[in-house]
Amino acid sequence: MTEIKSNFENKTMWVVLLTAVTMVVEIIFGLTTKSMALLADGIHMGSHVFAIGLSWIAYIIVRRVSKSEKFRGNSGKILSLSGYSSGLMLLIFAVVIMVEAIQRFYNPVNIVYKEAILVAIIGLIVNIASAFILHHEHEHSDHNIRAAYLHVIADALTSVSAILGLTAAWIWDIPFIDTIAVLLSSFVIIKWSVGLLKDSGKVLLDIEQNNHKHEHHHH
């Protein structure tokens, strides 16, 4: 299992670096070209860099702790705690995007379409690359890598909805399509993050995973 974990540590490290570099480049170009799209995307990426960075640090802590003699606890809980925190960030991220989209619906801004679409495509390429790096077989047992993976996919989903929305708005001149696309992707992200919080929360509270029977009576 330790081999898998060090593998995950490397994977998350590469994704953090890749996302961080993209973020810095986007923010610099956003400032120099006065591009709101680049700047906004750079800032969004920042929230993911932070969350995936947390996952990376969790692997380092687990590696250190499992070597330590003093630590008697379950190192898997560290990963679940990190996954839980990351899931919470993902939930906040989705809500912030929804609020932004709704505000934009009421106060439409002039969008430089070509540029905005280009930015979204760059973001998407980085996220797809990250998803490939993070893709693995053990995601159900490891909430930490699952959280990092969800952040990457969430970012990709936002990029896709931006690309589709912007393209449609540009071609047919219907500016609110990207608002709808963003709202839809936010709902999906919220659903994922809640699932992650539930699963990692169960581990943290030592609730067995097979206790699903009594949950269904509440519906």
PDB file of C-alpha atoms in Angstrom:
ATOM      1  CA  MET A   1       0.000   0.000   0.000  1.00  0.00           C
ATOM      2  CA  THR A   2       2.882   2.396   0.727  1.00  0.00           C
ATOM      3  CA  GLU A   3       4.014   2.079  -2.882  1.00  0.00           C
ATOM      4  CA  ILE A   4       0.619   3.245  -4.079  1.00  0.00           C
ATOM      5  CA  LYS A   5       0.720   6.149  -1.619  1.00  0.00           C
ATOM      6  CA  SER A   6       4.122   7.406  -2.722  1.00  0.00           C
ATOM      7  CA  ASN A   7       2.892   7.074  -6.281  1.00  0.00           C
ATOM      8  CA  PHE A   8      -0.108   9.233  -5.311  1.00  0.00           C
ATOM      9  CA  GLU A   9       2.209  11.684  -3.593  1.00  0.00           C
ATOM     10  CA  ASN A  10       4.168  12.159  -6.800  1.00  0.00           C
ATOM     11  CA  LYS A  11       1.020  12.412  -8.882  1.00  0.00           C
ATOM     12  CA  THR A  12      -0.551  15.071  -6.696  1.00  0.00           C
ATOM     13  CA  MET A  13       2.767  16.954  -6.615  1.00  0.00           C
ATOM     14  CA  TRP A  14       2.885  17.112 -10.417  1.00  0.00           C
ATOM     15  CA  VAL A  15      -0.721  18.252 -10.621  1.00  0.00           C
ATOM     16  CA  VAL A  16      -0.091  20.963  -8.008  1.00  0.00           C
ATOM     17  CA  LEU A  17       2.918  22.201  -9.984  1.00  0.00           C
ATOM     18  CA  LEU A  18       1.101  22.086 -13.318  1.00  0.00           C
ATOM     19  CA  THR A  19      -1.962  23.906 -11.982  1.00  0.00           C
ATOM     20  CA  ALA A  20       0.125  26.440 -10.056  1.00  0.00           C
ATOM     21  CA  VAL A  21       2.236  27.322 -13.104  1.00  0.00           C
ATOM     22  CA  THR A  22      -0.897  27.749 -15.223  1.00  0.00           C
ATOM     23  CA  MET A  23      -2.455  29.875 -12.511  1.00  0.00           C
ATOM     24  CA  VAL A  24       0.575  32.179 -12.297  1.00  0.00           C
ATOM     25  CA  VAL A  25       0.801  32.500 -16.083  1.00  0.00           C
ATOM     26  CA  GLU A  26      -2.914  33.265 -16.364  1.00  0.00           C
ATOM     27  CA  ILE A  27      -2.829  35.887 -13.628  1.00  0.00           C
ATOM     28  CA  ILE A  28       0.251  37.588 -15.114  1.00  0.00           C
ATOM     29  CA  PHE A  29      -1.238  37.642 -18.608  1.00  0.00           C
ATOM     30  CA  GLY A  30      -4.606  38.613 -17.190  1.00  0.00           C
ATOM     31  CA  LEU A  31      -3.058  41.663 -15.563  1.00  0.00           C
ATOM     32  CA  THR A  32      -0.899  42.646 -18.534  1.00  0.00           C
ATOM     33  CA  THR A  33      -3.653  42.217 -21.128  1.00  0.00           C
ATOM     34  CA  LYS A  34      -6.352  43.524 -18.755  1.00  0.00           C
ATOM     35  CA  SER A  35      -8.211  40.300 -19.452  1.00  0.00           C
ATOM     36  CA  MET A  36     -10.915  39.601 -16.902  1.00  0.00           C
ATOM     37  CA  ALA A  37     -11.396  36.089 -18.233  1.00  0.00           C
ATOM     38  CA  LEU A  38      -7.768  35.128 -17.690  1.00  0.00           C
ATOM     39  CA  LEU A  39      -7.662  36.764 -14.301  1.00  0.00           C
ATOM     40  CA  ALA A  40     -10.863  35.078 -13.122  1.00  0.00           C
ATOM     41  CA  ASP A  41      -9.691  31.688 -14.349  1.00  0.00           C
ATOM     42  CA  GLY A  42      -6.326  32.163 -12.678  1.00  0.00           C
ATOM     43  CA  ILE A  43      -8.024  32.947  -9.389  1.00  0.00           C
ATOM     44  CA  HIS A  44     -10.335  29.940  -9.723  1.00  0.00           C
ATOM     45  CA  MET A  45      -7.323  27.749 -10.374  1.00  0.00           C
ATOM     46  CA  GLY A  46      -5.833  29.126  -7.195  1.00  0.00           C
ATOM     47  CA  SER A  47      -8.579  27.556  -5.122  1.00  0.00           C
ATOM     48  CA  HIS A  48      -7.859  24.199  -6.745  1.00  0.00           C
ATOM     49  CA  VAL A  49      -4.099  24.579  -6.293  1.00  0.00           C
ATOM     50  CA  PHE A  50      -4.771  25.135  -2.614  1.00  0.00           C
ATOM     51  CA  ALA A  51      -7.025  22.092  -2.309  1.00  0.00           C
ATOM     52  CA  ILE A  52      -4.831  19.730  -4.336  1.00  0.00           C
ATOM     53  CA  GLY A  53      -1.820  21.069  -2.427  1.00  0.00           C
ATOM     54  CA  LEU A  54      -3.609  19.973   0.721  1.00  0.00           C
ATOM     55  CA  SER A  55      -3.957  16.452  -0.693  1.00  0.00           C
ATOM     56  CA  TRP A  56      -0.265  16.415  -1.554  1.00  0.00           C
ATOM     57  CA  ILE A  57       0.697  17.536   1.952  1.00  0.00           C
ATOM     58  CA  ALA A  58      -1.564  14.835   3.406  1.00  0.00           C
ATOM     59  CA  TYR A  59       0.472  12.151   1.592  1.00  0.00           C
ATOM     60  CA  ILE A  60       3.699  13.641   2.888  1.00  0.00           C
ATOM     61  CA  ILE A  61       2.304  13.644   6.440  1.00  0.00           C
ATOM     62  CA  VAL A  62       1.132  10.044   6.100  1.00  0.00           C
ATOM     63  CA  ARG A  63       4.554   9.005   4.830  1.00  0.00           C
ATOM     64  CA  ARG A  64       6.303  10.767   7.706  1.00  0.00           C
ATOM     65  CA  VAL A  65       3.852   9.554  10.301  1.00  0.00           C
ATOM     66  CA  SER A  66       3.954   5.915   9.225  1.00  0.00           C
ATOM     67  CA  LYS A  67       7.727   5.985   9.831  1.00  0.00           C
ATOM     68  CA  SER A  68       7.270   7.500  13.269  1.00  0.00           C
ATOM     69  CA  GLU A  69       7.117   5.193  16.261  1.00  0.00           C
ATOM     70  CA  LYS A  70       4.932   7.495  18.361  1.00  0.00           C
ATOM     71  CA  PHE A  71       2.005   7.524  15.974  1.00  0.00           C
ATOM     72  CA  ARG A  72      -0.494   4.801  16.886  1.00  0.00           C
ATOM     73  CA  GLY A  73      -3.501   6.101  14.974  1.00  0.00           C
ATOM     74  CA  ASN A  74      -4.942   5.162  11.644  1.00  0.00           C
ATOM     75  CA  SER A  75      -3.032   7.038   8.947  1.00  0.00           C
ATOM     76  CA  GLY A  76      -5.949   6.521   6.587  1.00  0.00           C
ATOM     77  CA  LYS A  77      -7.851   9.039   8.667  1.00  0.00           C
ATOM     78  CA  ILE A  78      -5.364  11.729   7.686  1.00  0.00           C
ATOM     79  CA  LEU A  79      -6.257  11.110   4.059  1.00  0.00           C
ATOM     80  CA  SER A  80      -9.956  11.170   4.838  1.00  0.00           C
ATOM     81  CA  LEU A  81      -9.565  14.387   6.805  1.00  0.00           C
ATOM     82  CA  SER A  82      -7.732  15.969   3.903  1.00  0.00           C
ATOM     83  CA  GLY A  83     -10.367  14.662   1.505  1.00  0.00           C
ATOM     84  CA  TYR A  84     -13.086  16.048   3.737  1.00  0.00           C
ATOM     85  CA  SER A  85     -11.480  19.505   3.896  1.00  0.00           C
ATOM     86  CA  SER A  86     -10.921  19.429   0.174  1.00  0.00           C
ATOM     87  CA  GLY A  87     -14.553  18.454  -0.379  1.00  0.00           C
ATOM     88  CA  LEU A  88     -15.630  21.387   1.739  1.00  0.00           C
ATOM     89  CA  MET A  89     -13.518  23.702  -0.437  1.00  0.00           C
ATOM     90  CA  LEU A  90     -15.069  22.185  -3.536  1.00  0.00           C
ATOM     91  CA  LEU A  91     -18.532  22.891  -2.174  1.00  0.00           C
ATOM     92  CA  ILE A  92     -17.604  26.516  -1.462  1.00  0.00           C
ATOM     93  CA  PHE A  93     -16.028  26.792  -4.923  1.00  0.00           C
ATOM     94  CA  ALA A  94     -19.250  25.604  -6.574  1.00  0.00           C
ATOM     95  CA  VAL A  95     -21.395  28.008  -4.564  1.00  0.00           C
ATOM     96  CA  VAL A  96     -19.112  30.957  -5.372  1.00  0.00           C
ATOM     97  CA  ILE A  97     -19.303  30.136  -9.084  1.00  0.00           C
ATOM     98  CA  MET A  98     -23.094  29.974  -8.890  1.00  0.00           C
ATOM     99  CA  VAL A  99     -23.283  33.352  -7.183  1.00  0.00           C
ATOM    100  CA  GLU A 100     -20.936  34.829  -9.802  1.00  0.00           C
ATOM    101  CA  ALA A 101     -23.016  33.403 -12.615  1.00  0.00           C
ATOM    102  CA  ILE A 102     -26.250  34.767 -11.162  1.00  0.00           C
ATOM    103  CA  GLN A 103     -24.704  38.208 -10.634  1.00  0.00           C
ATOM    104  CA  ARG A 104     -23.508  38.201 -14.222  1.00  0.00           C
ATOM    105  CA  PHE A 105     -27.017  37.281 -15.313  1.00  0.00           C
ATOM    106  CA  TYR A 106     -28.298  40.516 -13.746  1.00  0.00           C
ATOM    107  CA  ASN A 107     -25.311  42.682 -14.706  1.00  0.00           C
ATOM    108  CA  PRO A 108     -24.076  41.376 -18.061  1.00  0.00           C
ATOM    109  CA  VAL A 109     -20.481  42.296 -18.784  1.00  0.00           C
ATOM    110  CA  ASN A 110     -18.980  42.762 -22.207  1.00  0.00           C
ATOM    111  CA  ILE A 111     -17.141  39.558 -22.967  1.00  0.00           C
ATOM    112  CA  VAL A 112     -14.194  39.388 -25.326  1.00  0.00           C
ATOM    113  CA  TYR A 113     -15.347  36.073 -26.727  1.00  0.00           C
ATOM    114  CA  LYS A 114     -12.300  34.870 -28.642  1.00  0.00           C
ATOM    115  CA  GLU A 115     -10.054  35.505 -25.685  1.00  0.00           C
ATOM    116  CA  ALA A 116     -12.430  34.062 -23.099  1.00  0.00           C
ATOM    117  CA  ILE A 117     -12.863  30.886 -25.135  1.00  0.00           C
ATOM    118  CA  LEU A 118      -9.101  30.569 -25.564  1.00  0.00           C
ATOM    119  CA  VAL A 119      -8.599  30.895 -21.808  1.00  0.00           C
ATOM    120  CA  ALA A 120     -11.218  28.250 -21.126  1.00  0.00           C
ATOM    121  CA  ILE A 121      -9.534  25.908 -23.616  1.00  0.00           C
ATOM    122  CA  ILE A 122      -6.109  26.393 -21.974  1.00  0.00           C
ATOM    123  CA  GLY A 123      -7.672  25.653 -18.601  1.00  0.00           C
ATOM    124  CA  LEU A 124      -9.366  22.589 -19.984  1.00  0.00           C
ATOM    125  CA  ILE A 125      -6.120  21.204 -21.463  1.00  0.00           C
ATOM    126  CA  VAL A 126      -4.347  21.618 -18.119  1.00  0.00           C
ATOM    127  CA  ASN A 127      -7.226  19.929 -16.297  1.00  0.00           C
ATOM    128  CA  ILE A 128      -7.372  17.019 -18.729  1.00  0.00           C
ATOM    129  CA  ALA A 129      -3.622  16.522 -18.342  1.00  0.00           C
ATOM    130  CA  SER A 130      -4.044  16.614 -14.555  1.00  0.00           C
ATOM    131  CA  ALA A 131      -6.921  14.149 -14.700  1.00  0.00           C
ATOM    132  CA  PHE A 132      -4.766  11.736 -16.673  1.00  0.00           C
ATOM    133  CA  ILE A 133      -1.978  12.061 -14.117  1.00  0.00           C
ATOM    134  CA  LEU A 134      -4.363  11.470 -11.211  1.00  0.00           C
ATOM    135  CA  HIS A 135      -6.372   8.690 -12.805  1.00  0.00           C
ATOM    136  CA  HIS A 136      -5.874   5.449 -10.913  1.00  0.00           C
ATOM    137  CA  GLU A 137      -7.662   2.373  -9.726  1.00  0.00           C
ATOM    138  CA  HIS A 138      -7.890   2.926  -5.981  1.00  0.00           C
ATOM    139  CA  GLU A 139      -9.993   6.052  -5.781  1.00  0.00           C
ATOM    140  CA  HIS A 140     -12.758   4.521  -3.679  1.00  0.00           C
ATOM    141  CA  SER A 141     -10.501   3.565  -0.828  1.00  0.00           C
ATOM    142  CA  ASP A 142      -8.573   6.837  -0.845  1.00  0.00           C
ATOM    143  CA  HIS A 143     -10.629   9.966  -0.243  1.00  0.00           C
ATOM    144  CA  ASN A 144      -7.583  12.157  -0.555  1.00  0.00           C
ATOM    145  CA  ILE A 145      -6.782  11.300  -4.172  1.00  0.00           C
ATOM    146  CA  ARG A 146     -10.493  11.275  -4.937  1.00  0.00           C
ATOM    147  CA  ALA A 147     -10.756  14.840  -3.647  1.00  0.00           C
ATOM    148  CA  ALA A 148      -7.811  15.983  -5.750  1.00  0.00           C
ATOM    149  CA  TYR A 149      -9.324  14.225  -8.756  1.00  0.00           C
ATOM    150  CA  LEU A 150     -12.712  15.872  -8.191  1.00  0.00           C
ATOM    151  CA  HIS A 151     -11.118  19.322  -8.034  1.00  0.00           C
ATOM    152  CA  VAL A 152      -9.464  18.733 -11.374  1.00  0.00           C
ATOM    153  CA  ILE A 153     -12.649  17.370 -12.952  1.00  0.00           C
ATOM    154  CA  ALA A 154     -14.705  20.202 -11.447  1.00  0.00           C
ATOM    155  CA  ASP A 155     -12.355  22.722 -12.986  1.00  0.00           C
ATOM    156  CA  ALA A 156     -12.550  20.902 -16.319  1.00  0.00           C
ATOM    157  CA  LEU A 157     -16.328  20.901 -16.118  1.00  0.00           C
ATOM    158  CA  THR A 158     -16.359  24.645 -15.479  1.00  0.00           C
ATOM    159  CA  SER A 159     -14.040  25.147 -18.459  1.00  0.00           C
ATOM    160  CA  VAL A 160     -16.256  23.020 -20.702  1.00  0.00           C
ATOM    161  CA  SER A 161     -19.402  24.847 -19.646  1.00  0.00           C
ATOM    162  CA  ALA A 162     -17.618  28.151 -20.246  1.00  0.00           C
ATOM    163  CA  ILE A 163     -16.471  27.045 -23.711  1.00  0.00           C
ATOM    164  CA  LEU A 164     -19.927  25.823 -24.715  1.00  0.00           C
ATOM    165  CA  GLY A 165     -21.712  28.778 -23.163  1.00  0.00           C
ATOM    166  CA  LEU A 166     -19.365  31.362 -24.626  1.00  0.00           C
ATOM    167  CA  THR A 167     -19.394  29.788 -28.070  1.00  0.00           C
ATOM    168  CA  ALA A 168     -23.177  29.721 -28.113  1.00  0.00           C
ATOM    169  CA  ALA A 169     -23.374  33.285 -26.815  1.00  0.00           C
ATOM    170  CA  TRP A 170     -20.848  34.414 -29.411  1.00  0.00           C
ATOM    171  CA  ILE A 171     -22.473  32.700 -32.394  1.00  0.00           C
ATOM    172  CA  TRP A 172     -26.124  33.317 -31.571  1.00  0.00           C
ATOM    173  CA  ASP A 173     -25.571  36.418 -29.458  1.00  0.00           C
ATOM    174  CA  ILE A 174     -27.422  35.008 -26.443  1.00  0.00           C
ATOM    175  CA  PRO A 175     -25.248  36.100 -23.528  1.00  0.00           C
ATOM    176  CA  PHE A 176     -27.035  34.209 -20.751  1.00  0.00           C
ATOM    177  CA  ILE A 177     -26.243  30.718 -22.103  1.00  0.00           C
ATOM    178  CA  ASP A 178     -22.930  30.595 -20.278  1.00  0.00           C
ATOM    179  CA  THR A 179     -24.753  31.483 -17.041  1.00  0.00           C
ATOM    180  CA  ILE A 180     -27.023  28.458 -17.485  1.00  0.00           C
ATOM    181  CA  ALA A 181     -24.054  26.213 -18.371  1.00  0.00           C
ATOM    182  CA  VAL A 182     -22.157  27.359 -15.286  1.00  0.00           C
ATOM    183  CA  LEU A 183     -25.176  26.864 -13.025  1.00  0.00           C
ATOM    184  CA  LEU A 184     -25.635  23.311 -14.292  1.00  0.00           C
ATOM    185  CA  SER A 185     -21.998  22.424 -13.747  1.00  0.00           C
ATOM    186  CA  SER A 186     -22.150  23.981 -10.273  1.00  0.00           C
ATOM    187  CA  PHE A 187     -25.040  21.696  -9.346  1.00  0.00           C
ATOM    188  CA  VAL A 188     -23.035  18.673 -10.472  1.00  0.00           C
ATOM    189  CA  ILE A 189     -19.981  19.815  -8.502  1.00  0.00           C
ATOM    190  CA  ILE A 190     -22.117  20.372  -5.388  1.00  0.00           C
ATOM    191  CA  LYS A 191     -23.480  16.840  -5.723  1.00  0.00           C
ATOM    192  CA  TRP A 192     -19.927  15.425  -5.957  1.00  0.00           C
ATOM    193  CA  SER A 193     -18.597  17.420  -3.043  1.00  0.00           C
ATOM    194  CA  VAL A 194     -21.516  16.386  -0.831  1.00  0.00           C
ATOM    195  CA  GLY A 195     -20.848  12.743  -1.747  1.00  0.00           C
ATOM    196  CA  LEU A 196     -17.194  13.168  -0.874  1.00  0.00           C
ATOM    197  CA  LEU A 197     -18.048  14.840   2.444  1.00  0.00           C
ATOM    198  CA  LYS A 198     -20.433  12.008   3.306  1.00  0.00           C
ATOM    199  CA  ASP A 199     -17.952   9.243   2.483  1.00  0.00           C
ATOM    200  CA  SER A 200     -14.911  10.811   4.107  1.00  0.00           C
ATOM    201  CA  GLY A 201     -17.010  11.952   7.066  1.00  0.00           C
ATOM    202  CA  LYS A 202     -18.079   8.364   7.691  1.00  0.00           C
ATOM    203  CA  VAL A 203     -14.447   7.276   7.957  1.00  0.00           C
ATOM    204  CA  LEU A 204     -13.659  10.140  10.312  1.00  0.00           C
ATOM    205  CA  LEU A 205     -16.581   9.237  12.549  1.00  0.00           C
ATOM    206  CA  ASP A 206     -15.793   5.508  12.393  1.00  0.00           C
ATOM    207  CA  ILE A 207     -19.165   4.762  10.860  1.00  0.00           C
ATOM    208  CA  GLU A 208     -19.067   1.467   9.005  1.00  0.00           C
ATOM    209  CA  GLN A 209     -19.602   1.764   5.264  1.00  0.00           C
ATOM    210  CA  ASN A 210     -22.272  -0.949   5.195  1.00  0.00           C
ATOM    211  CA  ASN A 211     -24.755   0.967   7.362  1.00  0.00           C
ATOM    212  CA  HIS A 212     -26.830   2.099   4.409  1.00  0.00           C
ATOM    213  CA  LYS A 213     -29.974   0.208   5.452  1.00  0.00           C
ATOM    214  CA  HIS A 214     -31.397   2.678   7.939  1.00  0.00           C
ATOM    215  CA  GLU A 215     -30.749   5.676   5.720  1.00  0.00           C
ATOM    216  CA  HIS A 216     -33.528   4.900   3.308  1.00  0.00           C
ATOM    217  CA  HIS A 217     -36.347   5.188   5.826  1.00  0.00           C
ATOM    218  CA  HIS A 218     -36.045   8.970   5.987  1.00  0.00           C
ATOM    219  CA  HIS A 219     -37.099   9.613   2.397  1.00  0.00           C
TER     220      HIS A 219
END
